[in-house]
Amino acid sequence: MEGKKRTEIAEIGKFGLIERICSRVEPQNASTVKGCGDDTAVIDAGDRYVLLSTELLLEGVHFDLTYYPLQHLGYKAVVAGISDILAMNGTPRQIELALGIPARFSVEMIDRLYDGIRAACDRYRTDLAGGDTTASVNGLAIGVTAAGDVAKDRIAYRSGAKPNDLICLSGDLGAAYMGLHLLEREKRACGGQPDPKPKFEGHEYILGRQLKPEARTDIIERLAEAGIVPTSMIDITDGLASETLHLCKSSGCGARIYLDRLPIARQTHDMAEELHADPVVAALNGGQDYELLFTVPLSKQQEIFALGVDVIGHVTAAGTGAMLVTPDGSEIALKAPGWK
Amino acid sequence: MEGKKRTEIAEIGKFGLIERICSRVEPQNASTVKGCGDDTAVIDAGDRYVLLSTELLLEGVHFDLTYYPLQHLGYKAVVAGISDILAMNGTPRQIELALGIPARFSVEMIDRLYDGIRAACDRYRTDLAGGDTTASVNGLAIGVTAAGDVAKDRIAYRSGAKPNDLICLSGDLGAAYMGLHLLEREKRACGGQPDPKPKFEGHEYILGRQLKPEARTDIIERLAEAGIVPTSMIDITDGLASETLHLCKSSGCGARIYLDRLPIARQTHDMAEELHADPVVAALNGGQDYELLFTVPLSKQQEIFALGVDVIGHVTAAGTGAMLVTPDGSEIALKAPGWK
């Protein structure tokens, strides 16, 4: 089945793989405004754009059902889809879910998964609009497809950042990642015990960020109220480093992110200390924060502060790279995480 | 993790599961014209409808890479998505693919998969418009999301069939299923041989139907040219029995399908005979034919024959059931296949 040459995917990474896939694609339909290379596809629908994204959540990669309640997993799947729509400055409208269901699953387990899916759909006024179910011989697989729309003059691509724009971030980073590490630690500690008592007290925030993340519809609404259209935007799924690099590459610019401006919650710091981990690494590469990273013109500084959003850096000229600036002024190039 | 009661999914089947999932859904967005319960979601986009479908193809369930060439698999994934758009009488426009990639996959293998994806996109003038890649600890997982559009007065739901309508079918049935059985037989026969020589001669048609199915865009175009809008439509993915039951349930009617009118290809008959299988069972429950099953008013009989489409039965009143009529006039109730 295999050809002669074998290149490991890790050699080119997720970025390289997606670039390779997208490089030879020429849209043939006038309605395809944007195909590959952003958080969603953009489809011309007359007076508005329809936005469309899809992703897979796989057991053993994205979630561990030993400690992941099915309601929460359903909720998170919807949030992950909605977050992509928000990252285009759009309004989520429809969700479709395709499930690959292992034999060990009962109808009641599927009910619990859908309890979470419905709760998220209600919370975000998004309609569960179909999908598919099939048997799986491996683990649970969840295909999430999200659709939404946006006024044509309000769409935010990854590609519009300009030098001197402010780099803005909703919420804090790294908490979901430290929550995951806590869950993994307690899984190991409680393994095989008949009546496991995981030590979660005092860690509610980071657990919530991992197990029941929320999508930042509030930020999109506040930006609209303030009359601000971000010059570029992306959501934090793979970590700040990866997403900053995406914005820089798409916009053809560099970035300076200030380490001492990275918003990291108290509980994230505490857990990192307890686990002898670096909270900055969690912030840069942890991912699954579902926060919005975006740029606005420097002139919008006052309005942005009024929205309760942090400014963590600014856009620089092409060729200057995406840099993390430490408090002593030294600069470290941001790196995308490898293929895992 | 499990609740007290455990109901096996096989007890309620795929139909029951989807009904259970969809029963408690109330659309909240005005743009959601149709959510659950048809081949695609239907989104109001001003002067047209946007159509949206998603499904999962999983290794070990939907394909076996021992004999399934990756190019063909990519092609088939796109065809599966496009077929759903056609089943609404729509035109396919965009495809998004989310891949879960096992560690044994090389970049070259992904290239081959995308060669097939691109070939199908070219053939059907559909744009590859993004998606996602992630690692998989199990087999290859492919999430296929298809988008398309249709003029509002040309959409065909599953729900519009009326008594006396003709039941029409493009192409023949059961060939993909017999092709699969041939592939499985040769896999067993050649297992472990250093230089396997599977016996495929004379079976090219059924192999092609399994390994490289086509989507019936030609039928949708011919219906448009003839000025015919089907009163109901669905594509054949799970088999004629299952799809007929869907149309009957959605339309609130019964059906009579005539066994001697079922189009079954010569090679399908031959392979069934060779394997001591029943070609009618292959036609009714085999699936993966990607043909279109639709209904038109009786008055369209002449036009339909001119399109080269078979009339295999007619719609009957509610409460009469979906029946297969044998040549001697006896009637057998059609049954949906179980959860596998």
XYZ file of C-alpha atoms in Angstrom, chain A:
340
model
C 0.000 0.000 0.000
C 2.835 2.429 0.765
C 4.903 4.331 -1.771
C 8.681 4.266 -1.767
C 9.426 7.434 0.143
C 8.112 7.820 3.657
C 7.970 11.239 5.273
C 6.725 11.279 8.862
C 3.947 13.775 9.540
C 5.948 14.997 12.547
C 8.642 16.186 10.101
C 6.350 18.761 8.538
C 3.957 19.259 11.487
C 0.278 20.159 11.519
C 0.953 23.537 9.862
C 2.979 21.952 7.088
C 0.392 19.272 6.524
C -2.488 21.734 6.206
C -0.412 23.957 3.924
C 0.383 20.960 1.741
C -3.288 19.993 1.561
C -4.454 23.518 0.767
C -1.698 24.569 -1.608
C -3.180 22.985 -4.700
C -6.768 24.095 -4.217
C -8.424 26.492 -6.680
C -12.050 27.362 -5.840
C -14.426 26.805 -8.770
C -17.629 28.160 -7.247
C -18.304 31.872 -7.032
C -19.906 31.333 -3.621
C -16.607 30.108 -2.126
C -15.237 33.387 -0.764
C -12.662 31.695 1.469
C -11.746 28.024 1.398
C -8.741 26.686 3.270
C -6.650 28.722 5.658
C -8.954 30.354 8.179
C -11.097 29.311 11.145
C -14.042 28.619 8.848
C -14.905 28.505 5.176
C -16.721 31.642 4.024
C -19.675 31.210 1.669
C -21.329 34.110 -0.105
C -25.047 34.035 0.657
C -26.200 37.292 -0.915
C -26.346 39.985 1.752
C -24.397 37.981 4.362
C -21.625 35.437 4.588
C -22.364 31.929 5.807
C -19.490 30.480 7.880
C -18.727 26.774 8.038
C -16.213 24.812 10.121
C -15.631 21.180 10.966
C -13.394 19.268 13.363
C -12.986 15.872 14.982
C -12.845 15.036 18.677
C -11.433 11.550 19.216
C -11.386 9.394 22.322
C -7.848 8.841 23.556
C -6.653 12.029 21.844
C -9.049 14.803 22.831
C -10.774 13.237 25.797
C -10.494 10.396 28.292
C -13.849 9.017 29.373
C -12.335 7.748 32.623
C -12.826 11.218 34.039
C -14.672 13.141 31.354
C -18.410 13.217 32.102
C -20.395 12.666 28.916
C -22.599 15.733 29.495
C -19.506 17.906 29.687
C -18.029 16.305 26.583
C -21.193 17.064 24.620
C -21.146 20.644 25.875
C -17.482 21.081 24.966
C -17.974 19.658 21.460
C -20.563 22.346 20.748
C -18.365 25.061 22.288
C -15.443 23.992 20.083
C -17.591 24.388 16.974
C -19.099 27.694 18.060
C -15.682 29.101 18.915
C -14.620 28.771 15.248
C -17.632 30.822 14.132
C -16.846 33.502 16.736
C -13.250 33.620 15.477
C -14.619 35.066 12.203
C -16.611 37.661 14.222
C -19.722 35.660 13.331
C -22.900 34.528 15.058
C -23.297 30.756 15.503
C -26.577 29.380 14.117
C -26.421 25.625 13.488
C -24.478 22.626 14.792
C -24.346 19.183 13.217
C -22.795 16.232 15.020
C -21.598 12.987 13.478
C -20.999 10.287 16.092
C -18.969 7.100 15.841
C -20.327 5.047 18.743
C -18.421 2.129 20.328
C -20.269 -1.067 21.257
C -19.796 -0.402 24.981
C -22.077 2.648 24.718
C -25.687 2.367 25.828
C -28.617 4.520 24.777
C -28.488 6.164 28.214
C -24.860 7.199 27.639
C -25.820 8.796 24.320
C -28.655 10.559 26.163
C -26.152 12.060 28.602
C -23.902 13.198 25.763
C -26.881 14.903 24.118
C -27.964 16.471 27.417
C -24.698 18.407 27.275
C -25.042 19.114 23.556
C -28.533 20.513 24.077
C -27.456 22.567 27.086
C -24.722 24.238 25.019
C -27.089 24.756 22.065
C -29.581 26.455 24.418
C -26.903 28.552 26.092
C -25.547 29.784 22.748
C -28.882 29.950 20.862
C -27.524 27.523 18.278
C -29.699 24.901 16.612
C -28.855 21.216 16.597
C -29.545 20.692 12.911
C -28.875 17.044 12.192
C -25.814 14.891 11.718
C -25.142 11.213 11.594
C -24.624 8.178 13.804
C -22.562 5.110 13.019
C -20.948 2.252 14.890
C -17.259 2.569 15.798
C -14.946 -0.393 16.368
C -12.519 1.894 18.179
C -13.336 4.700 20.589
C -15.979 7.381 20.544
C -15.508 9.788 17.619
C -17.322 13.103 17.404
C -17.411 15.124 14.205
C -18.513 18.680 14.957
C -19.721 20.914 12.139
C -20.699 24.472 12.955
C -22.432 27.031 10.758
C -23.057 30.700 11.389
C -23.244 34.001 9.613
C -21.790 37.484 9.653
C -22.503 40.786 7.930
C -20.070 41.215 5.048
C -18.550 44.384 6.495
C -17.966 42.768 9.903
C -16.070 39.601 8.971
C -12.654 39.161 10.604
C -10.150 36.986 8.759
C -6.759 35.926 10.065
C -5.157 38.032 7.392
C -5.926 41.684 8.151
C -3.463 42.557 10.950
C -1.346 45.666 10.288
C 1.879 46.849 11.968
C 1.168 48.738 15.214
C -2.221 47.064 15.692
C -2.842 46.007 19.283
C -2.909 42.269 20.000
C -5.879 41.574 22.257
C -6.919 38.522 24.213
C -10.194 37.663 25.939
C -9.780 35.806 29.243
C -6.805 33.903 30.598
C -4.573 31.152 29.270
C -3.277 27.763 30.321
C -6.016 26.903 32.799
C -7.585 24.171 30.642
C -4.158 22.613 30.218
C -3.373 22.608 33.944
C -6.873 21.238 34.583
C -6.043 18.367 32.253
C -2.805 17.667 34.128
C -4.662 17.633 37.431
C -7.212 15.168 36.040
C -4.424 12.942 34.697
C -2.611 13.031 38.064
C -5.732 12.081 40.001
C -6.520 9.345 37.480
C -3.103 7.813 38.187
C -3.473 8.290 41.933
C -6.964 6.779 42.077
C -6.374 3.999 39.525
C -7.812 0.681 40.650
C -9.346 2.050 43.855
C -12.891 0.819 44.513
C -14.016 4.195 45.888
C -11.746 6.810 44.311
C -11.560 10.194 46.041
C -9.758 12.539 43.689
C -8.355 15.712 45.272
C -10.082 18.467 43.351
C -10.761 20.975 46.151
C -9.459 24.444 45.462
C -8.948 23.624 41.772
C -12.509 24.264 40.606
C -11.535 26.985 38.170
C -8.959 25.012 36.175
C -11.191 21.918 36.188
C -14.074 23.971 34.837
C -11.866 25.414 32.113
C -10.935 21.889 31.001
C -14.255 20.135 31.489
C -16.771 22.839 30.685
C -15.246 25.634 28.659
C -17.432 28.460 27.425
C -17.384 30.218 24.051
C -16.853 33.981 24.026
C -20.066 35.116 22.354
C -20.021 37.988 24.880
C -16.853 39.421 23.317
C -18.320 39.297 19.802
C -21.439 41.088 21.051
C -19.416 43.752 22.898
C -17.209 44.358 19.867
C -20.347 44.886 17.786
C -21.823 47.284 20.357
C -18.571 49.248 20.427
C -18.537 49.414 16.626
C -15.160 47.650 16.441
C -14.269 45.158 13.695
C -11.012 43.337 14.554
C -8.423 43.594 11.788
C -7.671 39.881 12.357
C -8.964 37.189 14.687
C -8.507 33.520 15.653
C -9.575 31.374 18.591
C -7.161 29.699 20.993
C -7.443 25.965 20.421
C -3.788 24.929 20.047
C -2.232 27.587 22.305
C -1.215 31.245 22.066
C 2.075 30.531 20.254
C 0.442 28.558 17.481
C -2.413 31.042 17.011
C -0.105 34.079 17.010
C 1.977 32.417 14.307
C -1.190 31.798 12.267
C -2.155 35.481 12.455
C 1.382 36.597 11.551
C 1.642 34.229 8.628
C -1.802 35.052 7.216
C -1.322 38.787 7.709
C 2.276 38.865 6.512
C 3.548 40.568 9.660
C 5.395 39.983 12.906
C 4.295 40.269 16.536
C 5.652 41.154 19.953
C 3.858 39.505 22.855
C 4.845 40.690 26.352
C 5.365 37.866 28.786
C 4.361 39.942 31.810
C 1.053 40.778 30.171
C -0.013 37.155 29.675
C -3.156 36.661 31.726
C -2.672 33.532 33.819
C -5.119 32.698 36.602
C -4.054 32.147 40.217
C -5.136 28.485 40.155
C -3.179 27.911 36.944
C -0.031 29.264 38.622
C -0.662 27.195 41.751
C -1.182 23.941 39.872
C 1.869 24.570 37.709
C 3.935 25.081 40.849
C 2.512 21.930 42.452
C 3.358 19.913 39.328
C 6.752 21.590 38.798
C 5.547 22.872 35.435
C 5.955 26.266 33.788
C 2.693 28.222 33.659
C 4.021 30.212 30.674
C 4.452 27.016 28.673
C 0.868 26.121 29.576
C -0.253 29.545 28.326
C 1.755 29.352 25.101
C 1.187 25.741 24.095
C -1.556 24.336 26.322
C -4.513 25.109 24.130
C -8.231 24.383 24.505
C -8.759 27.793 26.106
C -11.413 28.821 23.528
C -10.503 32.461 24.080
C -10.324 34.949 21.218
C -7.035 36.427 20.025
C -7.512 39.462 17.801
C -5.968 42.677 16.597
C -7.419 46.178 16.460
C -5.963 49.501 15.292
C -3.994 51.385 17.943
C -6.683 54.090 17.872
C -9.122 51.675 19.532
C -7.053 51.306 22.717
C -9.530 53.053 25.031
C -12.545 51.179 23.696
C -10.738 47.858 24.033
C -9.846 48.447 27.686
C -13.474 49.362 28.331
C -14.514 45.924 27.001
C -12.465 44.167 29.674
C -10.081 42.639 27.136
C -6.316 42.450 27.716
C -3.798 43.951 25.332
C -0.864 41.545 25.362
C 1.306 42.926 22.568
C 1.353 44.574 19.189
C 1.813 43.759 15.544
C 5.209 44.442 13.956
C 6.486 44.669 10.407
C 6.911 41.680 8.105
C 10.169 39.820 8.655
C 10.506 40.700 12.351
C 9.096 37.354 13.488
C 6.641 36.480 16.228
C 8.440 37.183 19.488
C 7.799 36.727 23.178
C 9.380 39.646 25.072
C 10.512 38.839 28.607
C 10.500 41.441 31.421
C 14.263 41.968 30.985
C 13.692 42.879 27.325
C 15.076 39.756 25.693
C 13.088 38.202 22.866
C 12.269 34.554 22.279
C 10.818 33.376 18.961
C 7.407 31.725 19.339
C 7.261 28.157 18.066
C 4.350 26.031 16.941
C 3.932 22.807 18.900
C 4.788 19.584 17.064
C 2.459 16.894 15.722
C 1.269 14.767 18.641
